[in-house]
mmCIF file of C-alpha atoms in Angstrom:
data_model
loop_
_atom_site.group_PDB
_atom_site.id
_atom_site.type_symbol
_atom_site.label_atom_id
_atom_site.label_comp_id
_atom_site.label_asym_id
_atom_site.label_seq_id
_atom_site.Cartn_x
_atom_site.Cartn_y
_atom_site.Cartn_z
ATOM 1 C CA UNK D 24 -6.586 5.885 -6.732
ATOM 2 C CA UNK D 25 -5.365 4.244 -4.320
ATOM 3 C CA UNK D 26 -2.895 5.302 -3.258
ATOM 4 C CA UNK D 27 -0.841 3.502 -0.065
ATOM 5 C CA UNK D 28 -0.420 6.164 2.907
ATOM 6 C CA UNK D 29 1.051 5.998 7.076
ATOM 7 C CA UNK D 30 -1.090 6.673 9.070
ATOM 8 C CA UNK D 31 0.400 9.703 11.401
ATOM 9 C CA UNK D 32 -0.267 8.039 14.793
ATOM 10 C CA UNK D 33 2.131 7.234 17.502
ATOM 11 C CA UNK D 34 2.729 4.996 19.564
ATOM 12 C CA UNK D 35 5.107 6.539 22.151
ATOM 13 C CA UNK D 36 7.705 4.319 23.399
ATOM 14 C CA UNK D 37 12.187 5.059 23.886
ATOM 15 C CA UNK D 38 14.751 4.614 21.879
ATOM 16 C CA UNK D 39 18.582 5.640 22.996
ATOM 17 C CA UNK D 40 20.471 7.289 20.718
ATOM 18 C CA UNK D 41 23.024 5.551 20.346
ATOM 19 C CA UNK D 42 25.626 8.819 19.011
ATOM 20 C CA UNK D 43 28.651 5.670 19.522
ATOM 21 C CA UNK D 44 27.010 3.024 17.102
ATOM 22 C CA UNK D 45 28.495 3.244 13.657
ATOM 23 C CA UNK D 46 25.101 3.326 11.638
ATOM 24 C CA UNK D 47 23.190 6.483 12.706
ATOM 25 C CA UNK D 48 21.311 8.887 10.952
ATOM 26 C CA UNK D 49 21.896 12.547 12.421
ATOM 27 C CA UNK D 50 19.410 14.498 12.081
ATOM 28 C CA UNK D 51 19.941 18.545 13.073
ATOM 29 C CA UNK D 52 17.137 21.272 13.226
ATOM 30 C CA UNK D 53 16.345 25.448 13.497
ATOM 31 C CA UNK D 54 13.285 26.343 13.113
ATOM 32 C CA UNK D 55 12.985 30.130 14.005
ATOM 33 C CA UNK D 56 8.986 30.269 15.222
ATOM 34 C CA UNK D 57 9.434 26.373 16.471
ATOM 35 C CA UNK D 58 7.749 25.951 19.860
ATOM 36 C CA UNK D 59 10.061 25.633 22.671
ATOM 37 C CA UNK D 60 10.232 23.065 25.353
ATOM 38 C CA UNK D 61 8.077 20.915 22.986
ATOM 39 C CA UNK D 62 8.770 16.765 21.802
ATOM 40 C CA UNK D 63 9.311 15.822 19.116
ATOM 41 C CA UNK D 64 9.120 12.379 17.850
ATOM 42 C CA UNK D 65 11.120 9.990 15.250
ATOM 43 C CA UNK D 66 8.919 7.192 14.401
ATOM 44 C CA UNK D 67 9.511 4.305 12.266
ATOM 45 C CA UNK D 68 6.021 2.759 11.761
ATOM 46 C CA UNK D 69 6.359 -0.487 10.241
ATOM 47 C CA UNK D 70 8.838 -1.241 13.326
ATOM 48 C CA UNK D 71 8.035 0.932 16.214
ATOM 49 C CA UNK D 72 11.570 2.343 16.533
ATOM 50 C CA UNK D 73 11.118 5.889 17.795
ATOM 51 C CA UNK D 74 14.045 8.365 19.070
ATOM 52 C CA UNK D 75 12.768 11.590 20.528
ATOM 53 C CA UNK D 76 14.128 15.741 20.939
ATOM 54 C CA UNK D 77 12.731 18.542 22.795
ATOM 55 C CA UNK D 78 13.185 21.709 21.333
ATOM 56 C CA UNK D 79 15.188 24.269 22.990
ATOM 57 C CA UNK D 80 15.876 27.758 21.829
ATOM 58 C CA UNK D 81 14.393 26.356 18.382
ATOM 59 C CA UNK D 82 16.568 24.075 18.125
ATOM 60 C CA UNK D 83 16.453 19.840 18.409
ATOM 61 C CA UNK D 84 19.126 16.748 17.656
ATOM 62 C CA UNK D 85 18.292 13.619 17.537
ATOM 63 C CA UNK D 86 20.179 10.515 16.381
ATOM 64 C CA UNK D 87 18.353 7.263 15.096
ATOM 65 C CA UNK D 88 19.735 3.846 14.582
ATOM 66 C CA UNK D 89 19.885 2.634 10.851
ATOM 67 C CA UNK D 90 21.204 -1.010 11.610
ATOM 68 C CA UNK D 91 18.878 -2.861 8.992
ATOM 69 C CA UNK D 92 19.264 0.358 6.161
ATOM 70 C CA UNK D 93 17.067 3.117 4.992
ATOM 71 C CA UNK D 94 13.767 3.483 5.310
ATOM 72 C CA UNK D 95 10.814 6.218 5.765
ATOM 73 C CA UNK D 96 10.240 7.626 9.159
ATOM 74 C CA UNK D 97 6.976 9.913 10.026
ATOM 75 C CA UNK D 98 8.966 12.904 12.020
ATOM 76 C CA UNK D 99 6.768 14.897 14.464
ATOM 77 C CA UNK D 100 6.866 18.293 15.826
ATOM 78 C CA UNK D 101 3.748 18.008 19.048
ATOM 79 C CA UNK D 102 0.630 16.413 18.994
ATOM 80 C CA UNK D 103 -1.318 17.815 16.133
ATOM 81 C CA UNK D 104 0.025 15.494 13.055
ATOM 82 C CA UNK D 105 -1.749 17.537 10.221
ATOM 83 C CA UNK D 106 0.378 20.654 11.567
ATOM 84 C CA UNK D 107 3.700 19.305 12.264
ATOM 85 C CA UNK D 108 4.329 15.956 10.746
ATOM 86 C CA UNK D 109 6.126 14.946 7.542
ATOM 87 C CA UNK D 110 7.705 11.927 6.101
ATOM 88 C CA UNK D 111 11.357 11.926 6.258
ATOM 89 C CA UNK D 112 14.132 8.757 4.449
ATOM 90 C CA UNK D 113 16.721 8.233 6.484
ATOM 91 C CA UNK D 114 19.643 5.602 5.676
ATOM 92 C CA UNK D 115 23.827 6.463 7.828
ATOM 93 C CA UNK D 116 24.618 9.715 7.447
ATOM 94 C CA UNK D 117 23.541 13.349 8.252
ATOM 95 C CA UNK D 118 20.365 15.617 7.235
ATOM 96 C CA UNK D 119 19.927 19.393 8.523
ATOM 97 C CA UNK D 120 16.256 20.417 8.779
ATOM 98 C CA UNK D 121 15.958 25.015 8.597
ATOM 99 C CA UNK D 122 13.320 26.748 8.211
ATOM 100 C CA UNK D 123 11.977 30.223 9.436
ATOM 101 C CA UNK D 124 8.365 28.738 10.039
ATOM 102 C CA UNK D 125 7.239 26.569 13.274
ATOM 103 C CA UNK D 126 6.933 23.601 11.344
ATOM 104 C CA UNK D 127 8.710 21.319 8.737
ATOM 105 C CA UNK D 128 6.503 23.175 5.910
ATOM 106 C CA UNK D 129 8.319 25.441 3.499
ATOM 107 C CA UNK D 130 11.418 24.212 5.563
ATOM 108 C CA UNK D 131 14.511 23.399 3.855
ATOM 109 C CA UNK D 132 16.129 19.764 3.995
ATOM 110 C CA UNK D 133 20.060 19.794 3.691
ATOM 111 C CA UNK D 134 22.632 17.228 4.017
ATOM 112 C CA UNK D 135 23.990 13.790 2.457
ATOM 113 C CA UNK D 136 23.305 12.453 -1.175
ATOM 114 C CA UNK D 137 19.570 10.467 0.092
ATOM 115 C CA UNK D 138 18.781 13.764 1.879
ATOM 116 C CA UNK D 139 18.101 15.125 -1.792
ATOM 117 C CA UNK D 140 16.582 12.411 -3.626
ATOM 118 C CA UNK D 141 14.376 12.255 -1.155
ATOM 119 C CA UNK D 142 13.106 15.874 -1.565
ATOM 120 C CA UNK D 143 12.698 14.899 -5.920
ATOM 121 C CA UNK D 144 10.489 12.304 -5.137
ATOM 122 C CA UNK D 145 8.900 14.224 -2.276
ATOM 123 C CA UNK D 146 8.470 16.866 -4.902
ATOM 124 C CA UNK D 147 7.454 14.589 -7.921
ATOM 125 C CA UNK D 148 4.863 13.165 -5.771
ATOM 126 C CA UNK D 149 3.378 16.424 -4.242
ATOM 127 C CA UNK D 150 -0.044 16.515 -4.039
ATOM 128 C CA UNK D 151 -0.831 20.332 -3.581
ATOM 129 C CA UNK D 152 1.172 21.196 -7.190
ATOM 130 C CA UNK D 153 0.598 20.180 -10.175
ATOM 131 C CA UNK D 154 0.008 16.234 -11.653
ATOM 132 C CA UNK D 155 -0.264 15.604 -8.025
ATOM 133 C CA UNK D 156 -2.667 18.205 -7.160
ATOM 134 C CA UNK D 157 -5.192 17.053 -10.289
ATOM 135 C CA UNK D 158 -5.031 13.899 -8.581
ATOM 136 C CA UNK D 159 -5.699 14.609 -5.645
ATOM 137 C CA UNK D 160 -8.584 16.341 -6.990
ATOM 138 C CA UNK D 161 -9.766 14.343 -8.410
ATOM 139 C CA UNK D 162 -9.646 11.444 -6.612
ATOM 140 C CA UNK D 163 -11.863 13.932 -3.941
ATOM 141 C CA UNK D 164 -14.826 14.266 -7.044
ATOM 142 C CA UNK D 165 -14.604 10.422 -7.516
ATOM 143 C CA UNK D 166 -15.267 9.753 -3.663
ATOM 144 C CA UNK D 167 -18.364 12.008 -3.794
ATOM 145 C CA UNK D 168 -19.631 10.753 -7.064
ATOM 146 C CA UNK D 169 -19.266 7.135 -5.392
ATOM 147 C CA UNK D 170 -21.000 8.290 -2.272
ATOM 148 C CA UNK D 171 -23.930 9.912 -4.109
ATOM 149 C CA UNK D 172 -23.949 6.217 -6.590
ATOM 150 C CA UNK D 173 -23.171 7.943 -9.649
ATOM 151 C CA UNK D 174 -20.836 6.068 -10.909
ATOM 152 C CA UNK D 175 -20.970 7.264 -14.768
ATOM 153 C CA UNK D 176 -19.156 10.122 -13.522
ATOM 154 C CA UNK D 177 -17.171 8.711 -11.309
ATOM 155 C CA UNK D 178 -15.999 6.420 -13.565
ATOM 156 C CA UNK D 179 -14.892 9.054 -15.685
ATOM 157 C CA UNK D 180 -12.737 10.723 -13.237
ATOM 158 C CA UNK D 181 -11.544 7.159 -12.713
ATOM 159 C CA UNK D 182 -10.381 7.200 -15.847
ATOM 160 C CA UNK D 183 -8.768 10.836 -15.729
ATOM 161 C CA UNK D 184 -6.959 9.444 -12.407
ATOM 162 C CA UNK D 185 -5.580 6.491 -14.102
ATOM 163 C CA UNK D 186 -4.163 8.893 -17.033
ATOM 164 C CA UNK D 187 -2.642 11.385 -14.476
ATOM 165 C CA UNK D 188 -1.236 8.164 -12.220
ATOM 166 C CA UNK D 189 0.600 6.603 -15.709
ATOM 167 C CA UNK D 190 2.326 10.435 -16.070
ATOM 168 C CA UNK D 191 3.011 9.772 -12.741
ATOM 169 C CA UNK D 192 4.184 6.134 -12.839
ATOM 170 C CA UNK D 193 7.092 7.129 -16.290
ATOM 171 C CA UNK D 194 8.382 9.780 -14.117
ATOM 172 C CA UNK D 195 9.224 7.249 -10.867
ATOM 173 C CA UNK D 196 10.673 4.982 -13.287
ATOM 174 C CA UNK D 197 12.512 7.255 -15.150
ATOM 175 C CA UNK D 198 13.796 8.516 -12.036
ATOM 176 C CA UNK D 199 14.240 5.408 -10.459
ATOM 177 C CA UNK D 200 16.805 4.117 -13.683
ATOM 178 C CA UNK D 201 18.618 7.447 -12.811
ATOM 179 C CA UNK D 202 19.066 6.441 -9.185
ATOM 180 C CA UNK D 203 19.568 2.913 -9.685
ATOM 181 C CA UNK D 204 21.531 2.354 -6.337
ATOM 182 C CA UNK D 205 19.381 4.677 -4.182
ATOM 183 C CA UNK D 206 17.846 3.574 -1.037
ATOM 184 C CA UNK D 207 14.791 5.663 -1.636
ATOM 185 C CA UNK D 208 14.053 3.402 -4.596
ATOM 186 C CA UNK D 209 12.498 1.456 -2.291
ATOM 187 C CA UNK D 210 10.146 2.981 -1.500
ATOM 188 C CA UNK D 211 8.875 4.821 -4.768
ATOM 189 C CA UNK D 212 8.787 1.356 -5.781
ATOM 190 C CA UNK D 213 6.830 -0.434 -2.867
ATOM 191 C CA UNK D 214 4.251 2.852 -2.642
ATOM 192 C CA UNK D 215 3.589 3.216 -6.416
ATOM 193 C CA UNK D 216 4.160 -0.432 -8.310
ATOM 194 C CA UNK D 217 1.728 -2.396 -6.329
ATOM 195 C CA UNK D 218 2.219 -6.140 -9.298
ATOM 196 C CA UNK D 219 4.698 -8.939 -8.684
ATOM 197 C CA UNK D 220 5.851 -8.436 -11.983
ATOM 198 C CA UNK D 221 6.078 -4.619 -12.145
ATOM 199 C CA UNK D 222 8.130 -4.704 -8.801
ATOM 200 C CA UNK D 223 10.454 -7.926 -9.499
ATOM 201 C CA UNK D 224 11.281 -6.197 -12.700
ATOM 202 C CA UNK D 225 12.447 -2.986 -11.206
ATOM 203 C CA UNK D 226 14.042 -5.128 -8.001
ATOM 204 C CA UNK D 227 15.895 -7.256 -10.872
ATOM 205 C CA UNK D 228 17.904 -3.612 -12.327
ATOM 206 C CA UNK D 229 18.504 -1.882 -8.695
ATOM 207 C CA UNK D 230 22.294 -1.599 -7.266
ATOM 208 C CA UNK D 231 23.539 -3.754 -4.347
ATOM 209 C CA UNK D 232 22.993 -0.523 -2.006
ATOM 210 C CA UNK D 233 19.401 0.061 -2.713
ATOM 211 C CA UNK D 234 18.651 -3.157 -2.424
ATOM 212 C CA UNK D 235 20.040 -3.564 1.072
ATOM 213 C CA UNK D 236 17.650 -1.229 2.429
ATOM 214 C CA UNK D 237 14.660 -1.366 5.304
ATOM 215 C CA UNK D 238 12.307 -1.316 2.691
ATOM 216 C CA UNK D 239 13.037 -3.638 0.090
ATOM 217 C CA UNK D 240 14.705 -5.970 2.647
ATOM 218 C CA UNK D 241 11.233 -5.824 4.509
ATOM 219 C CA UNK D 242 9.760 -6.786 1.229
ATOM 220 C CA UNK D 243 12.411 -9.067 -0.085
ATOM 221 C CA UNK D 244 12.305 -11.539 2.797
ATOM 222 C CA UNK D 245 8.450 -10.413 5.270
ATOM 223 C CA UNK D 246 8.760 -11.292 8.671
ATOM 224 C CA UNK D 247 12.470 -11.888 8.942
ATOM 225 C CA UNK D 248 13.416 -7.971 8.841
ATOM 226 C CA UNK D 249 10.671 -6.756 10.883
ATOM 227 C CA UNK D 250 8.243 -8.711 12.636
ATOM 228 C CA UNK D 251 4.724 -6.891 11.106
ATOM 229 C CA UNK D 252 3.579 -4.036 9.270
ATOM 230 C CA UNK D 253 1.937 -1.583 12.556
ATOM 231 C CA UNK D 254 -0.191 1.602 12.020
ATOM 232 C CA UNK D 255 -0.665 1.432 7.849
ATOM 233 C CA UNK D 256 -3.751 2.978 6.222
ATOM 234 C CA UNK D 257 -4.367 2.831 3.010
ATOM 235 C CA UNK D 258 -6.645 5.632 1.727
ATOM 236 C CA UNK D 259 -10.916 4.694 1.546
ATOM 237 C CA UNK D 260 -12.787 4.504 3.599
ATOM 238 C CA UNK D 261 -12.628 3.135 7.148
ATOM 239 C CA UNK D 262 -9.294 2.283 8.899
ATOM 240 C CA UNK D 263 -8.066 -1.118 9.959
ATOM 241 C CA UNK D 264 -8.708 -2.789 12.702
ATOM 242 C CA UNK D 265 -5.026 -3.107 14.922
ATOM 243 C CA UNK D 266 -2.214 -4.926 13.089
ATOM 244 C CA UNK D 267 -2.402 -6.674 9.902
ATOM 245 C CA UNK D 268 -1.908 -10.069 9.155
ATOM 246 C CA UNK D 269 0.562 -10.954 6.033
ATOM 247 C CA UNK D 270 -0.019 -14.377 4.555
ATOM 248 C CA UNK D 271 2.544 -16.510 3.273
ATOM 249 C CA UNK D 272 2.692 -19.370 0.470
ATOM 250 C CA UNK D 273 2.356 -22.606 1.711
ATOM 251 C CA UNK D 274 0.712 -21.452 5.287
ATOM 252 C CA UNK D 275 -2.903 -21.640 6.501
ATOM 253 C CA UNK D 276 -5.598 -19.045 5.015
ATOM 254 C CA UNK D 277 -6.740 -17.784 7.974
ATOM 255 C CA UNK D 278 -10.306 -18.488 8.739
ATOM 256 C CA UNK D 279 -13.670 -16.446 8.441
ATOM 257 C CA UNK D 280 -17.282 -15.759 8.260
ATOM 258 C CA UNK D 281 -18.918 -13.058 6.017
ATOM 259 C CA UNK D 282 -22.331 -11.690 5.196
ATOM 260 C CA UNK D 283 -22.970 -12.005 1.548
ATOM 261 C CA UNK D 284 -26.278 -9.065 0.049
ATOM 262 C CA UNK D 285 -28.745 -11.059 1.957
ATOM 263 C CA UNK D 286 -27.362 -11.240 5.264
ATOM 264 C CA UNK D 287 -26.464 -14.988 5.065
ATOM 265 C CA UNK D 288 -23.000 -15.545 6.893
ATOM 266 C CA UNK D 289 -20.665 -17.496 4.578
ATOM 267 C CA UNK D 290 -17.169 -19.132 6.113
ATOM 268 C CA UNK D 291 -14.380 -20.306 4.014
ATOM 269 C CA UNK D 292 -14.959 -23.760 6.269
ATOM 270 C CA UNK D 293 -17.945 -24.221 3.889
ATOM 271 C CA UNK D 294 -15.845 -24.493 1.142
ATOM 272 C CA UNK D 295 -12.667 -27.632 2.274
ATOM 273 C CA UNK D 296 -11.509 -29.265 -0.390
ATOM 274 C CA UNK D 297 -11.962 -26.890 -2.898
ATOM 275 C CA UNK D 298 -9.840 -24.178 -4.569
ATOM 276 C CA UNK D 299 -10.852 -20.983 -3.697
ATOM 277 C CA UNK D 300 -10.159 -17.758 -4.766
ATOM 278 C CA UNK D 301 -10.515 -14.738 -2.820
ATOM 279 C CA UNK D 302 -10.104 -11.080 -4.496
ATOM 280 C CA UNK D 303 -10.303 -8.010 -2.025
ATOM 281 C CA UNK D 304 -12.347 -5.185 -3.803
ATOM 282 C CA UNK D 305 -14.289 -2.055 -3.416
ATOM 283 C CA UNK D 306 -17.487 -0.180 -5.544
ATOM 284 C CA UNK D 307 -14.851 2.192 -5.053
ATOM 285 C CA UNK D 308 -11.179 0.732 -6.393
ATOM 286 C CA UNK D 309 -10.887 2.391 -9.522
ATOM 287 C CA UNK D 310 -7.913 -0.132 -9.928
ATOM 288 C CA UNK D 311 -9.812 -3.156 -9.519
ATOM 289 C CA UNK D 312 -12.331 -2.783 -12.606
ATOM 290 C CA UNK D 313 -9.889 -4.045 -15.031
ATOM 291 C CA UNK D 314 -9.030 -7.036 -13.270
ATOM 292 C CA UNK D 315 -13.028 -7.779 -13.541
ATOM 293 C CA UNK D 316 -13.054 -9.359 -17.210
ATOM 294 C CA UNK D 317 -9.653 -12.126 -15.802
ATOM 295 C CA UNK D 318 -11.810 -12.937 -13.112
ATOM 296 C CA UNK D 319 -15.142 -13.578 -14.959
ATOM 297 C CA UNK D 320 -13.058 -15.317 -17.234
ATOM 298 C CA UNK D 321 -11.319 -17.535 -14.993
ATOM 299 C CA UNK D 322 -14.852 -18.138 -12.875
ATOM 300 C CA UNK D 323 -16.473 -19.101 -16.043
ATOM 301 C CA UNK D 324 -14.337 -21.568 -16.937
ATOM 302 C CA UNK D 325 -13.384 -22.996 -13.739
ATOM 303 C CA UNK D 326 -16.698 -22.932 -12.023
ATOM 304 C CA UNK D 327 -17.905 -26.085 -12.557
ATOM 305 C CA UNK D 328 -15.040 -27.483 -11.134
ATOM 306 C CA UNK D 329 -13.571 -27.608 -7.607
ATOM 307 C CA UNK D 330 -13.419 -24.200 -8.086
ATOM 308 C CA UNK D 331 -14.793 -21.390 -5.948
ATOM 309 C CA UNK D 332 -14.384 -17.923 -6.202
ATOM 310 C CA UNK D 333 -15.742 -15.302 -3.730
ATOM 311 C CA UNK D 334 -15.799 -11.582 -3.792
ATOM 312 C CA UNK D 335 -14.757 -9.501 -0.270
ATOM 313 C CA UNK D 336 -15.889 -6.354 -0.365
ATOM 314 C CA UNK D 337 -14.581 -3.360 1.500
ATOM 315 C CA UNK D 338 -17.416 -1.033 0.942
ATOM 316 C CA UNK D 339 -18.991 0.745 4.154
ATOM 317 C CA UNK D 340 -22.409 1.556 2.080
ATOM 318 C CA UNK D 341 -24.652 -1.639 1.528
ATOM 319 C CA UNK D 342 -26.288 0.539 -1.513
ATOM 320 C CA UNK D 343 -22.669 1.333 -3.619
ATOM 321 C CA UNK D 344 -22.032 -2.239 -3.013
ATOM 322 C CA UNK D 345 -24.786 -4.094 -4.671
ATOM 323 C CA UNK D 346 -24.838 -1.147 -7.535
ATOM 324 C CA UNK D 347 -21.297 -2.331 -8.275
ATOM 325 C CA UNK D 348 -21.641 -6.077 -8.716
ATOM 326 C CA UNK D 349 -25.103 -5.825 -10.485
ATOM 327 C CA UNK D 350 -23.146 -3.109 -12.992
ATOM 328 C CA UNK D 351 -20.496 -5.221 -13.215
ATOM 329 C CA UNK D 352 -22.098 -8.096 -13.446
ATOM 330 C CA UNK D 353 -19.794 -9.920 -10.775
ATOM 331 C CA UNK D 354 -21.389 -13.958 -10.708
ATOM 332 C CA UNK D 355 -19.787 -14.905 -7.901
ATOM 333 C CA UNK D 356 -20.305 -15.420 -4.682
ATOM 334 C CA UNK D 357 -20.189 -11.711 -3.191
ATOM 335 C CA UNK D 358 -19.869 -10.906 0.739
ATOM 336 C CA UNK D 359 -19.214 -7.742 2.614
ATOM 337 C CA UNK D 360 -18.804 -6.805 6.158
ATOM 338 C CA UNK D 361 -19.948 -2.917 5.176
ATOM 339 C CA UNK D 362 -16.461 -1.868 7.711
ATOM 340 C CA UNK D 363 -14.949 -0.152 4.445
ATOM 341 C CA UNK D 364 -10.779 -1.029 5.844
ATOM 342 C CA UNK D 365 -12.120 -1.882 9.311
ATOM 343 C CA UNK D 366 -12.783 -5.247 8.052
ATOM 344 C CA UNK D 367 -11.184 -7.823 10.181
ATOM 345 C CA UNK D 368 -10.925 -10.463 7.414
ATOM 346 C CA UNK D 369 -8.916 -8.010 5.388
ATOM 347 C CA UNK D 370 -6.490 -7.168 8.242
ATOM 348 C CA UNK D 371 -6.220 -10.895 8.881
ATOM 349 C CA UNK D 372 -5.019 -11.488 5.289
ATOM 350 C CA UNK D 373 -2.862 -8.475 5.141
ATOM 351 C CA UNK D 374 -4.675 -7.064 2.430
ATOM 352 C CA UNK D 375 -3.503 -3.359 2.675
ATOM 353 C CA UNK D 376 -4.276 -1.930 -0.770
ATOM 354 C CA UNK D 377 -6.492 -3.458 -3.393
ATOM 355 C CA UNK D 378 -7.131 -4.968 -5.235
ATOM 356 C CA UNK D 379 -5.837 -7.497 -3.664
ATOM 357 C CA UNK D 380 -6.522 -11.570 -3.588
ATOM 358 C CA UNK D 381 -5.141 -15.156 -2.624
ATOM 359 C CA UNK D 382 -6.029 -18.436 -4.170
ATOM 360 C CA UNK D 383 -6.497 -20.976 -1.110
ATOM 361 C CA UNK D 384 -6.094 -24.805 -1.804
ATOM 362 C CA UNK D 385 -8.145 -27.607 -1.574
ATOM 363 C CA UNK D 386 -6.220 -28.404 2.326
ATOM 364 C CA UNK D 387 -7.021 -24.723 3.342
ATOM 365 C CA UNK D 388 -3.216 -23.404 2.917
ATOM 366 C CA UNK D 389 -2.313 -20.416 0.211
ATOM 367 C CA UNK D 390 -1.064 -21.277 -2.669
ATOM 368 C CA UNK D 391 -0.732 -18.377 -4.697
ATOM 369 C CA UNK D 392 -1.152 -13.911 -4.147
ATOM 370 C CA UNK D 393 -2.145 -11.279 -5.865
ATOM 371 C CA UNK D 394 -2.476 -13.175 -9.297
ATOM 372 C CA UNK D 395 -3.607 -10.169 -11.943
ATOM 373 C CA UNK D 396 -4.549 -10.501 -15.373
ATOM 374 C CA UNK D 397 -3.694 -13.361 -17.283
ATOM 375 C CA UNK D 398 -2.271 -14.899 -14.251
ATOM 376 C CA UNK D 399 -5.382 -16.032 -13.041
ATOM 377 C CA UNK D 400 -6.069 -17.947 -15.607
ATOM 378 C CA UNK D 401 -2.418 -19.524 -15.914
ATOM 379 C CA UNK D 402 -2.179 -20.527 -12.169
ATOM 380 C CA UNK D 403 -5.462 -22.028 -12.212
ATOM 381 C CA UNK D 404 -4.679 -23.675 -15.578
ATOM 382 C CA UNK D 405 -1.764 -25.085 -13.986
ATOM 383 C CA UNK D 406 -3.260 -26.395 -10.510
ATOM 384 C CA UNK D 407 -6.378 -27.765 -12.333
ATOM 385 C CA UNK D 408 -5.240 -28.760 -15.595
ATOM 386 C CA UNK D 409 -7.978 -31.476 -16.493
ATOM 387 C CA UNK D 410 -10.480 -28.749 -15.194
ATOM 388 C CA UNK D 411 -8.742 -26.289 -17.658
ATOM 389 C CA UNK D 412 -9.005 -28.806 -20.358
ATOM 390 C CA UNK D 413 -12.796 -29.509 -20.510
ATOM 391 C CA UNK D 414 -13.737 -26.074 -20.264
ATOM 392 C CA UNK D 415 -11.736 -25.557 -23.655
ATOM 393 C CA UNK D 416 -14.782 -25.763 -26.535
ATOM 394 C CA UNK D 417 -14.233 -29.374 -28.895
ATOM 395 C CA UNK D 418 -13.588 -29.041 -32.276
#
C-alpha cells in the first residue's frame, strides 16, 4: 500500500507574476475567515517554481506562468501545512476558490474545465471518505502490525488493501478513458500506475493536450523539462535526504557501500565485471511481495553465471527486515542501512517508490530498470543467452 505523496515543505523563493504572459494560470480566492496579512505560497515541487500573494480583506489573487504545460502545485496559507495546505492542478486559464472557513477545507473550486476534472479526481481518491478512508485505515493497521512483527496480520491487511487498490485503479482507469485529453490524466497515470507497461499503454491512448502536460513531458523526457525532482516523499519509514538522483539507461551506476545482516560492508565495486540486479524493497512493502517468486526464479537460473542479485531494504528496524528475509526465503545478498527512505543509495538511484530495481551491466552502466514479473527473466535471458540455455534441464 505504497502511495507517492508530495511533502508539504516550502523552499522560499520568488517568481514574478507575469500577467502579461499568454500561458498563465490566474487564481482568485475569497475565504471568509482567512487570516489577513498572511502569505500564500504556490509551489511546484518538482521544479521549485513559486508565486506568492498576501491575504487582504480575506481575499487573494495570484498568477503563475504555465509555459511548460499543466502540473500539480502545492498551495499553502501560512506556515502550517496540515492546516493551510492543499494540492491543486493548474494549467492555462482561471481558478476561483470560495469558502466560509479560513483555509481550503470545504472550500469550493470553480473555473475552467481542468478545475472540475481535478476536483473529480480528488473526490475519487479522498483519504477521508469511502474506499479511500478504508484504504488509509488499512495502511495504518498494516504499519502497526509490522512494527510489532505480526507479519501474518500485516499480510491479511495487505490482501484487503490490494483489493481496494485494484478497485481504485479500475475507477481511475475508467476516468482516464473518459478524459483522454485532460491534463489531469498525467497526475493519475504517474501516481497510481507504476509499471512501465501500464504507463506506456495508458500514454498511447491519450490526446495531444494531455501528452503536452508538464507532468507527462517530465515523465517522457526525464531531466529535460525540469532538472530534477525536488522534495518528494514516499509514504513509509523515514524521509529521503535532499534531492533524489535519477539513473538513466546507458549511464553509470552510482557507487554504494551498504552493510549486510552481519554488519559487513558490501560495495557495488565488489562485483565489477558482473551483471548486478539491485532490488529496492522493504518488509512493510505489500506490492513488493508478488515480485518475489520472479526474483527467486531469476536468481536460481542465473546465480552460477556472471550474475549477482542484491536486495537493498528500506527498512528502519532490523528485526522486521531479518524476519521478512527469513520468511520469504530471499536467498540472495541482502543489504540495508536501516535508514528507511533516508537511505542514500535509494536517493542516488531515484528510488522514489518500491518495488524499484535496476540492472547494472559488467561495465558498470545501467542496462535496464523497473523490470517486473516475467520481464526479469526475459531481460536476463536476452543479455546472457548461453547462461539461460545451460540453466534449462536437458531431457
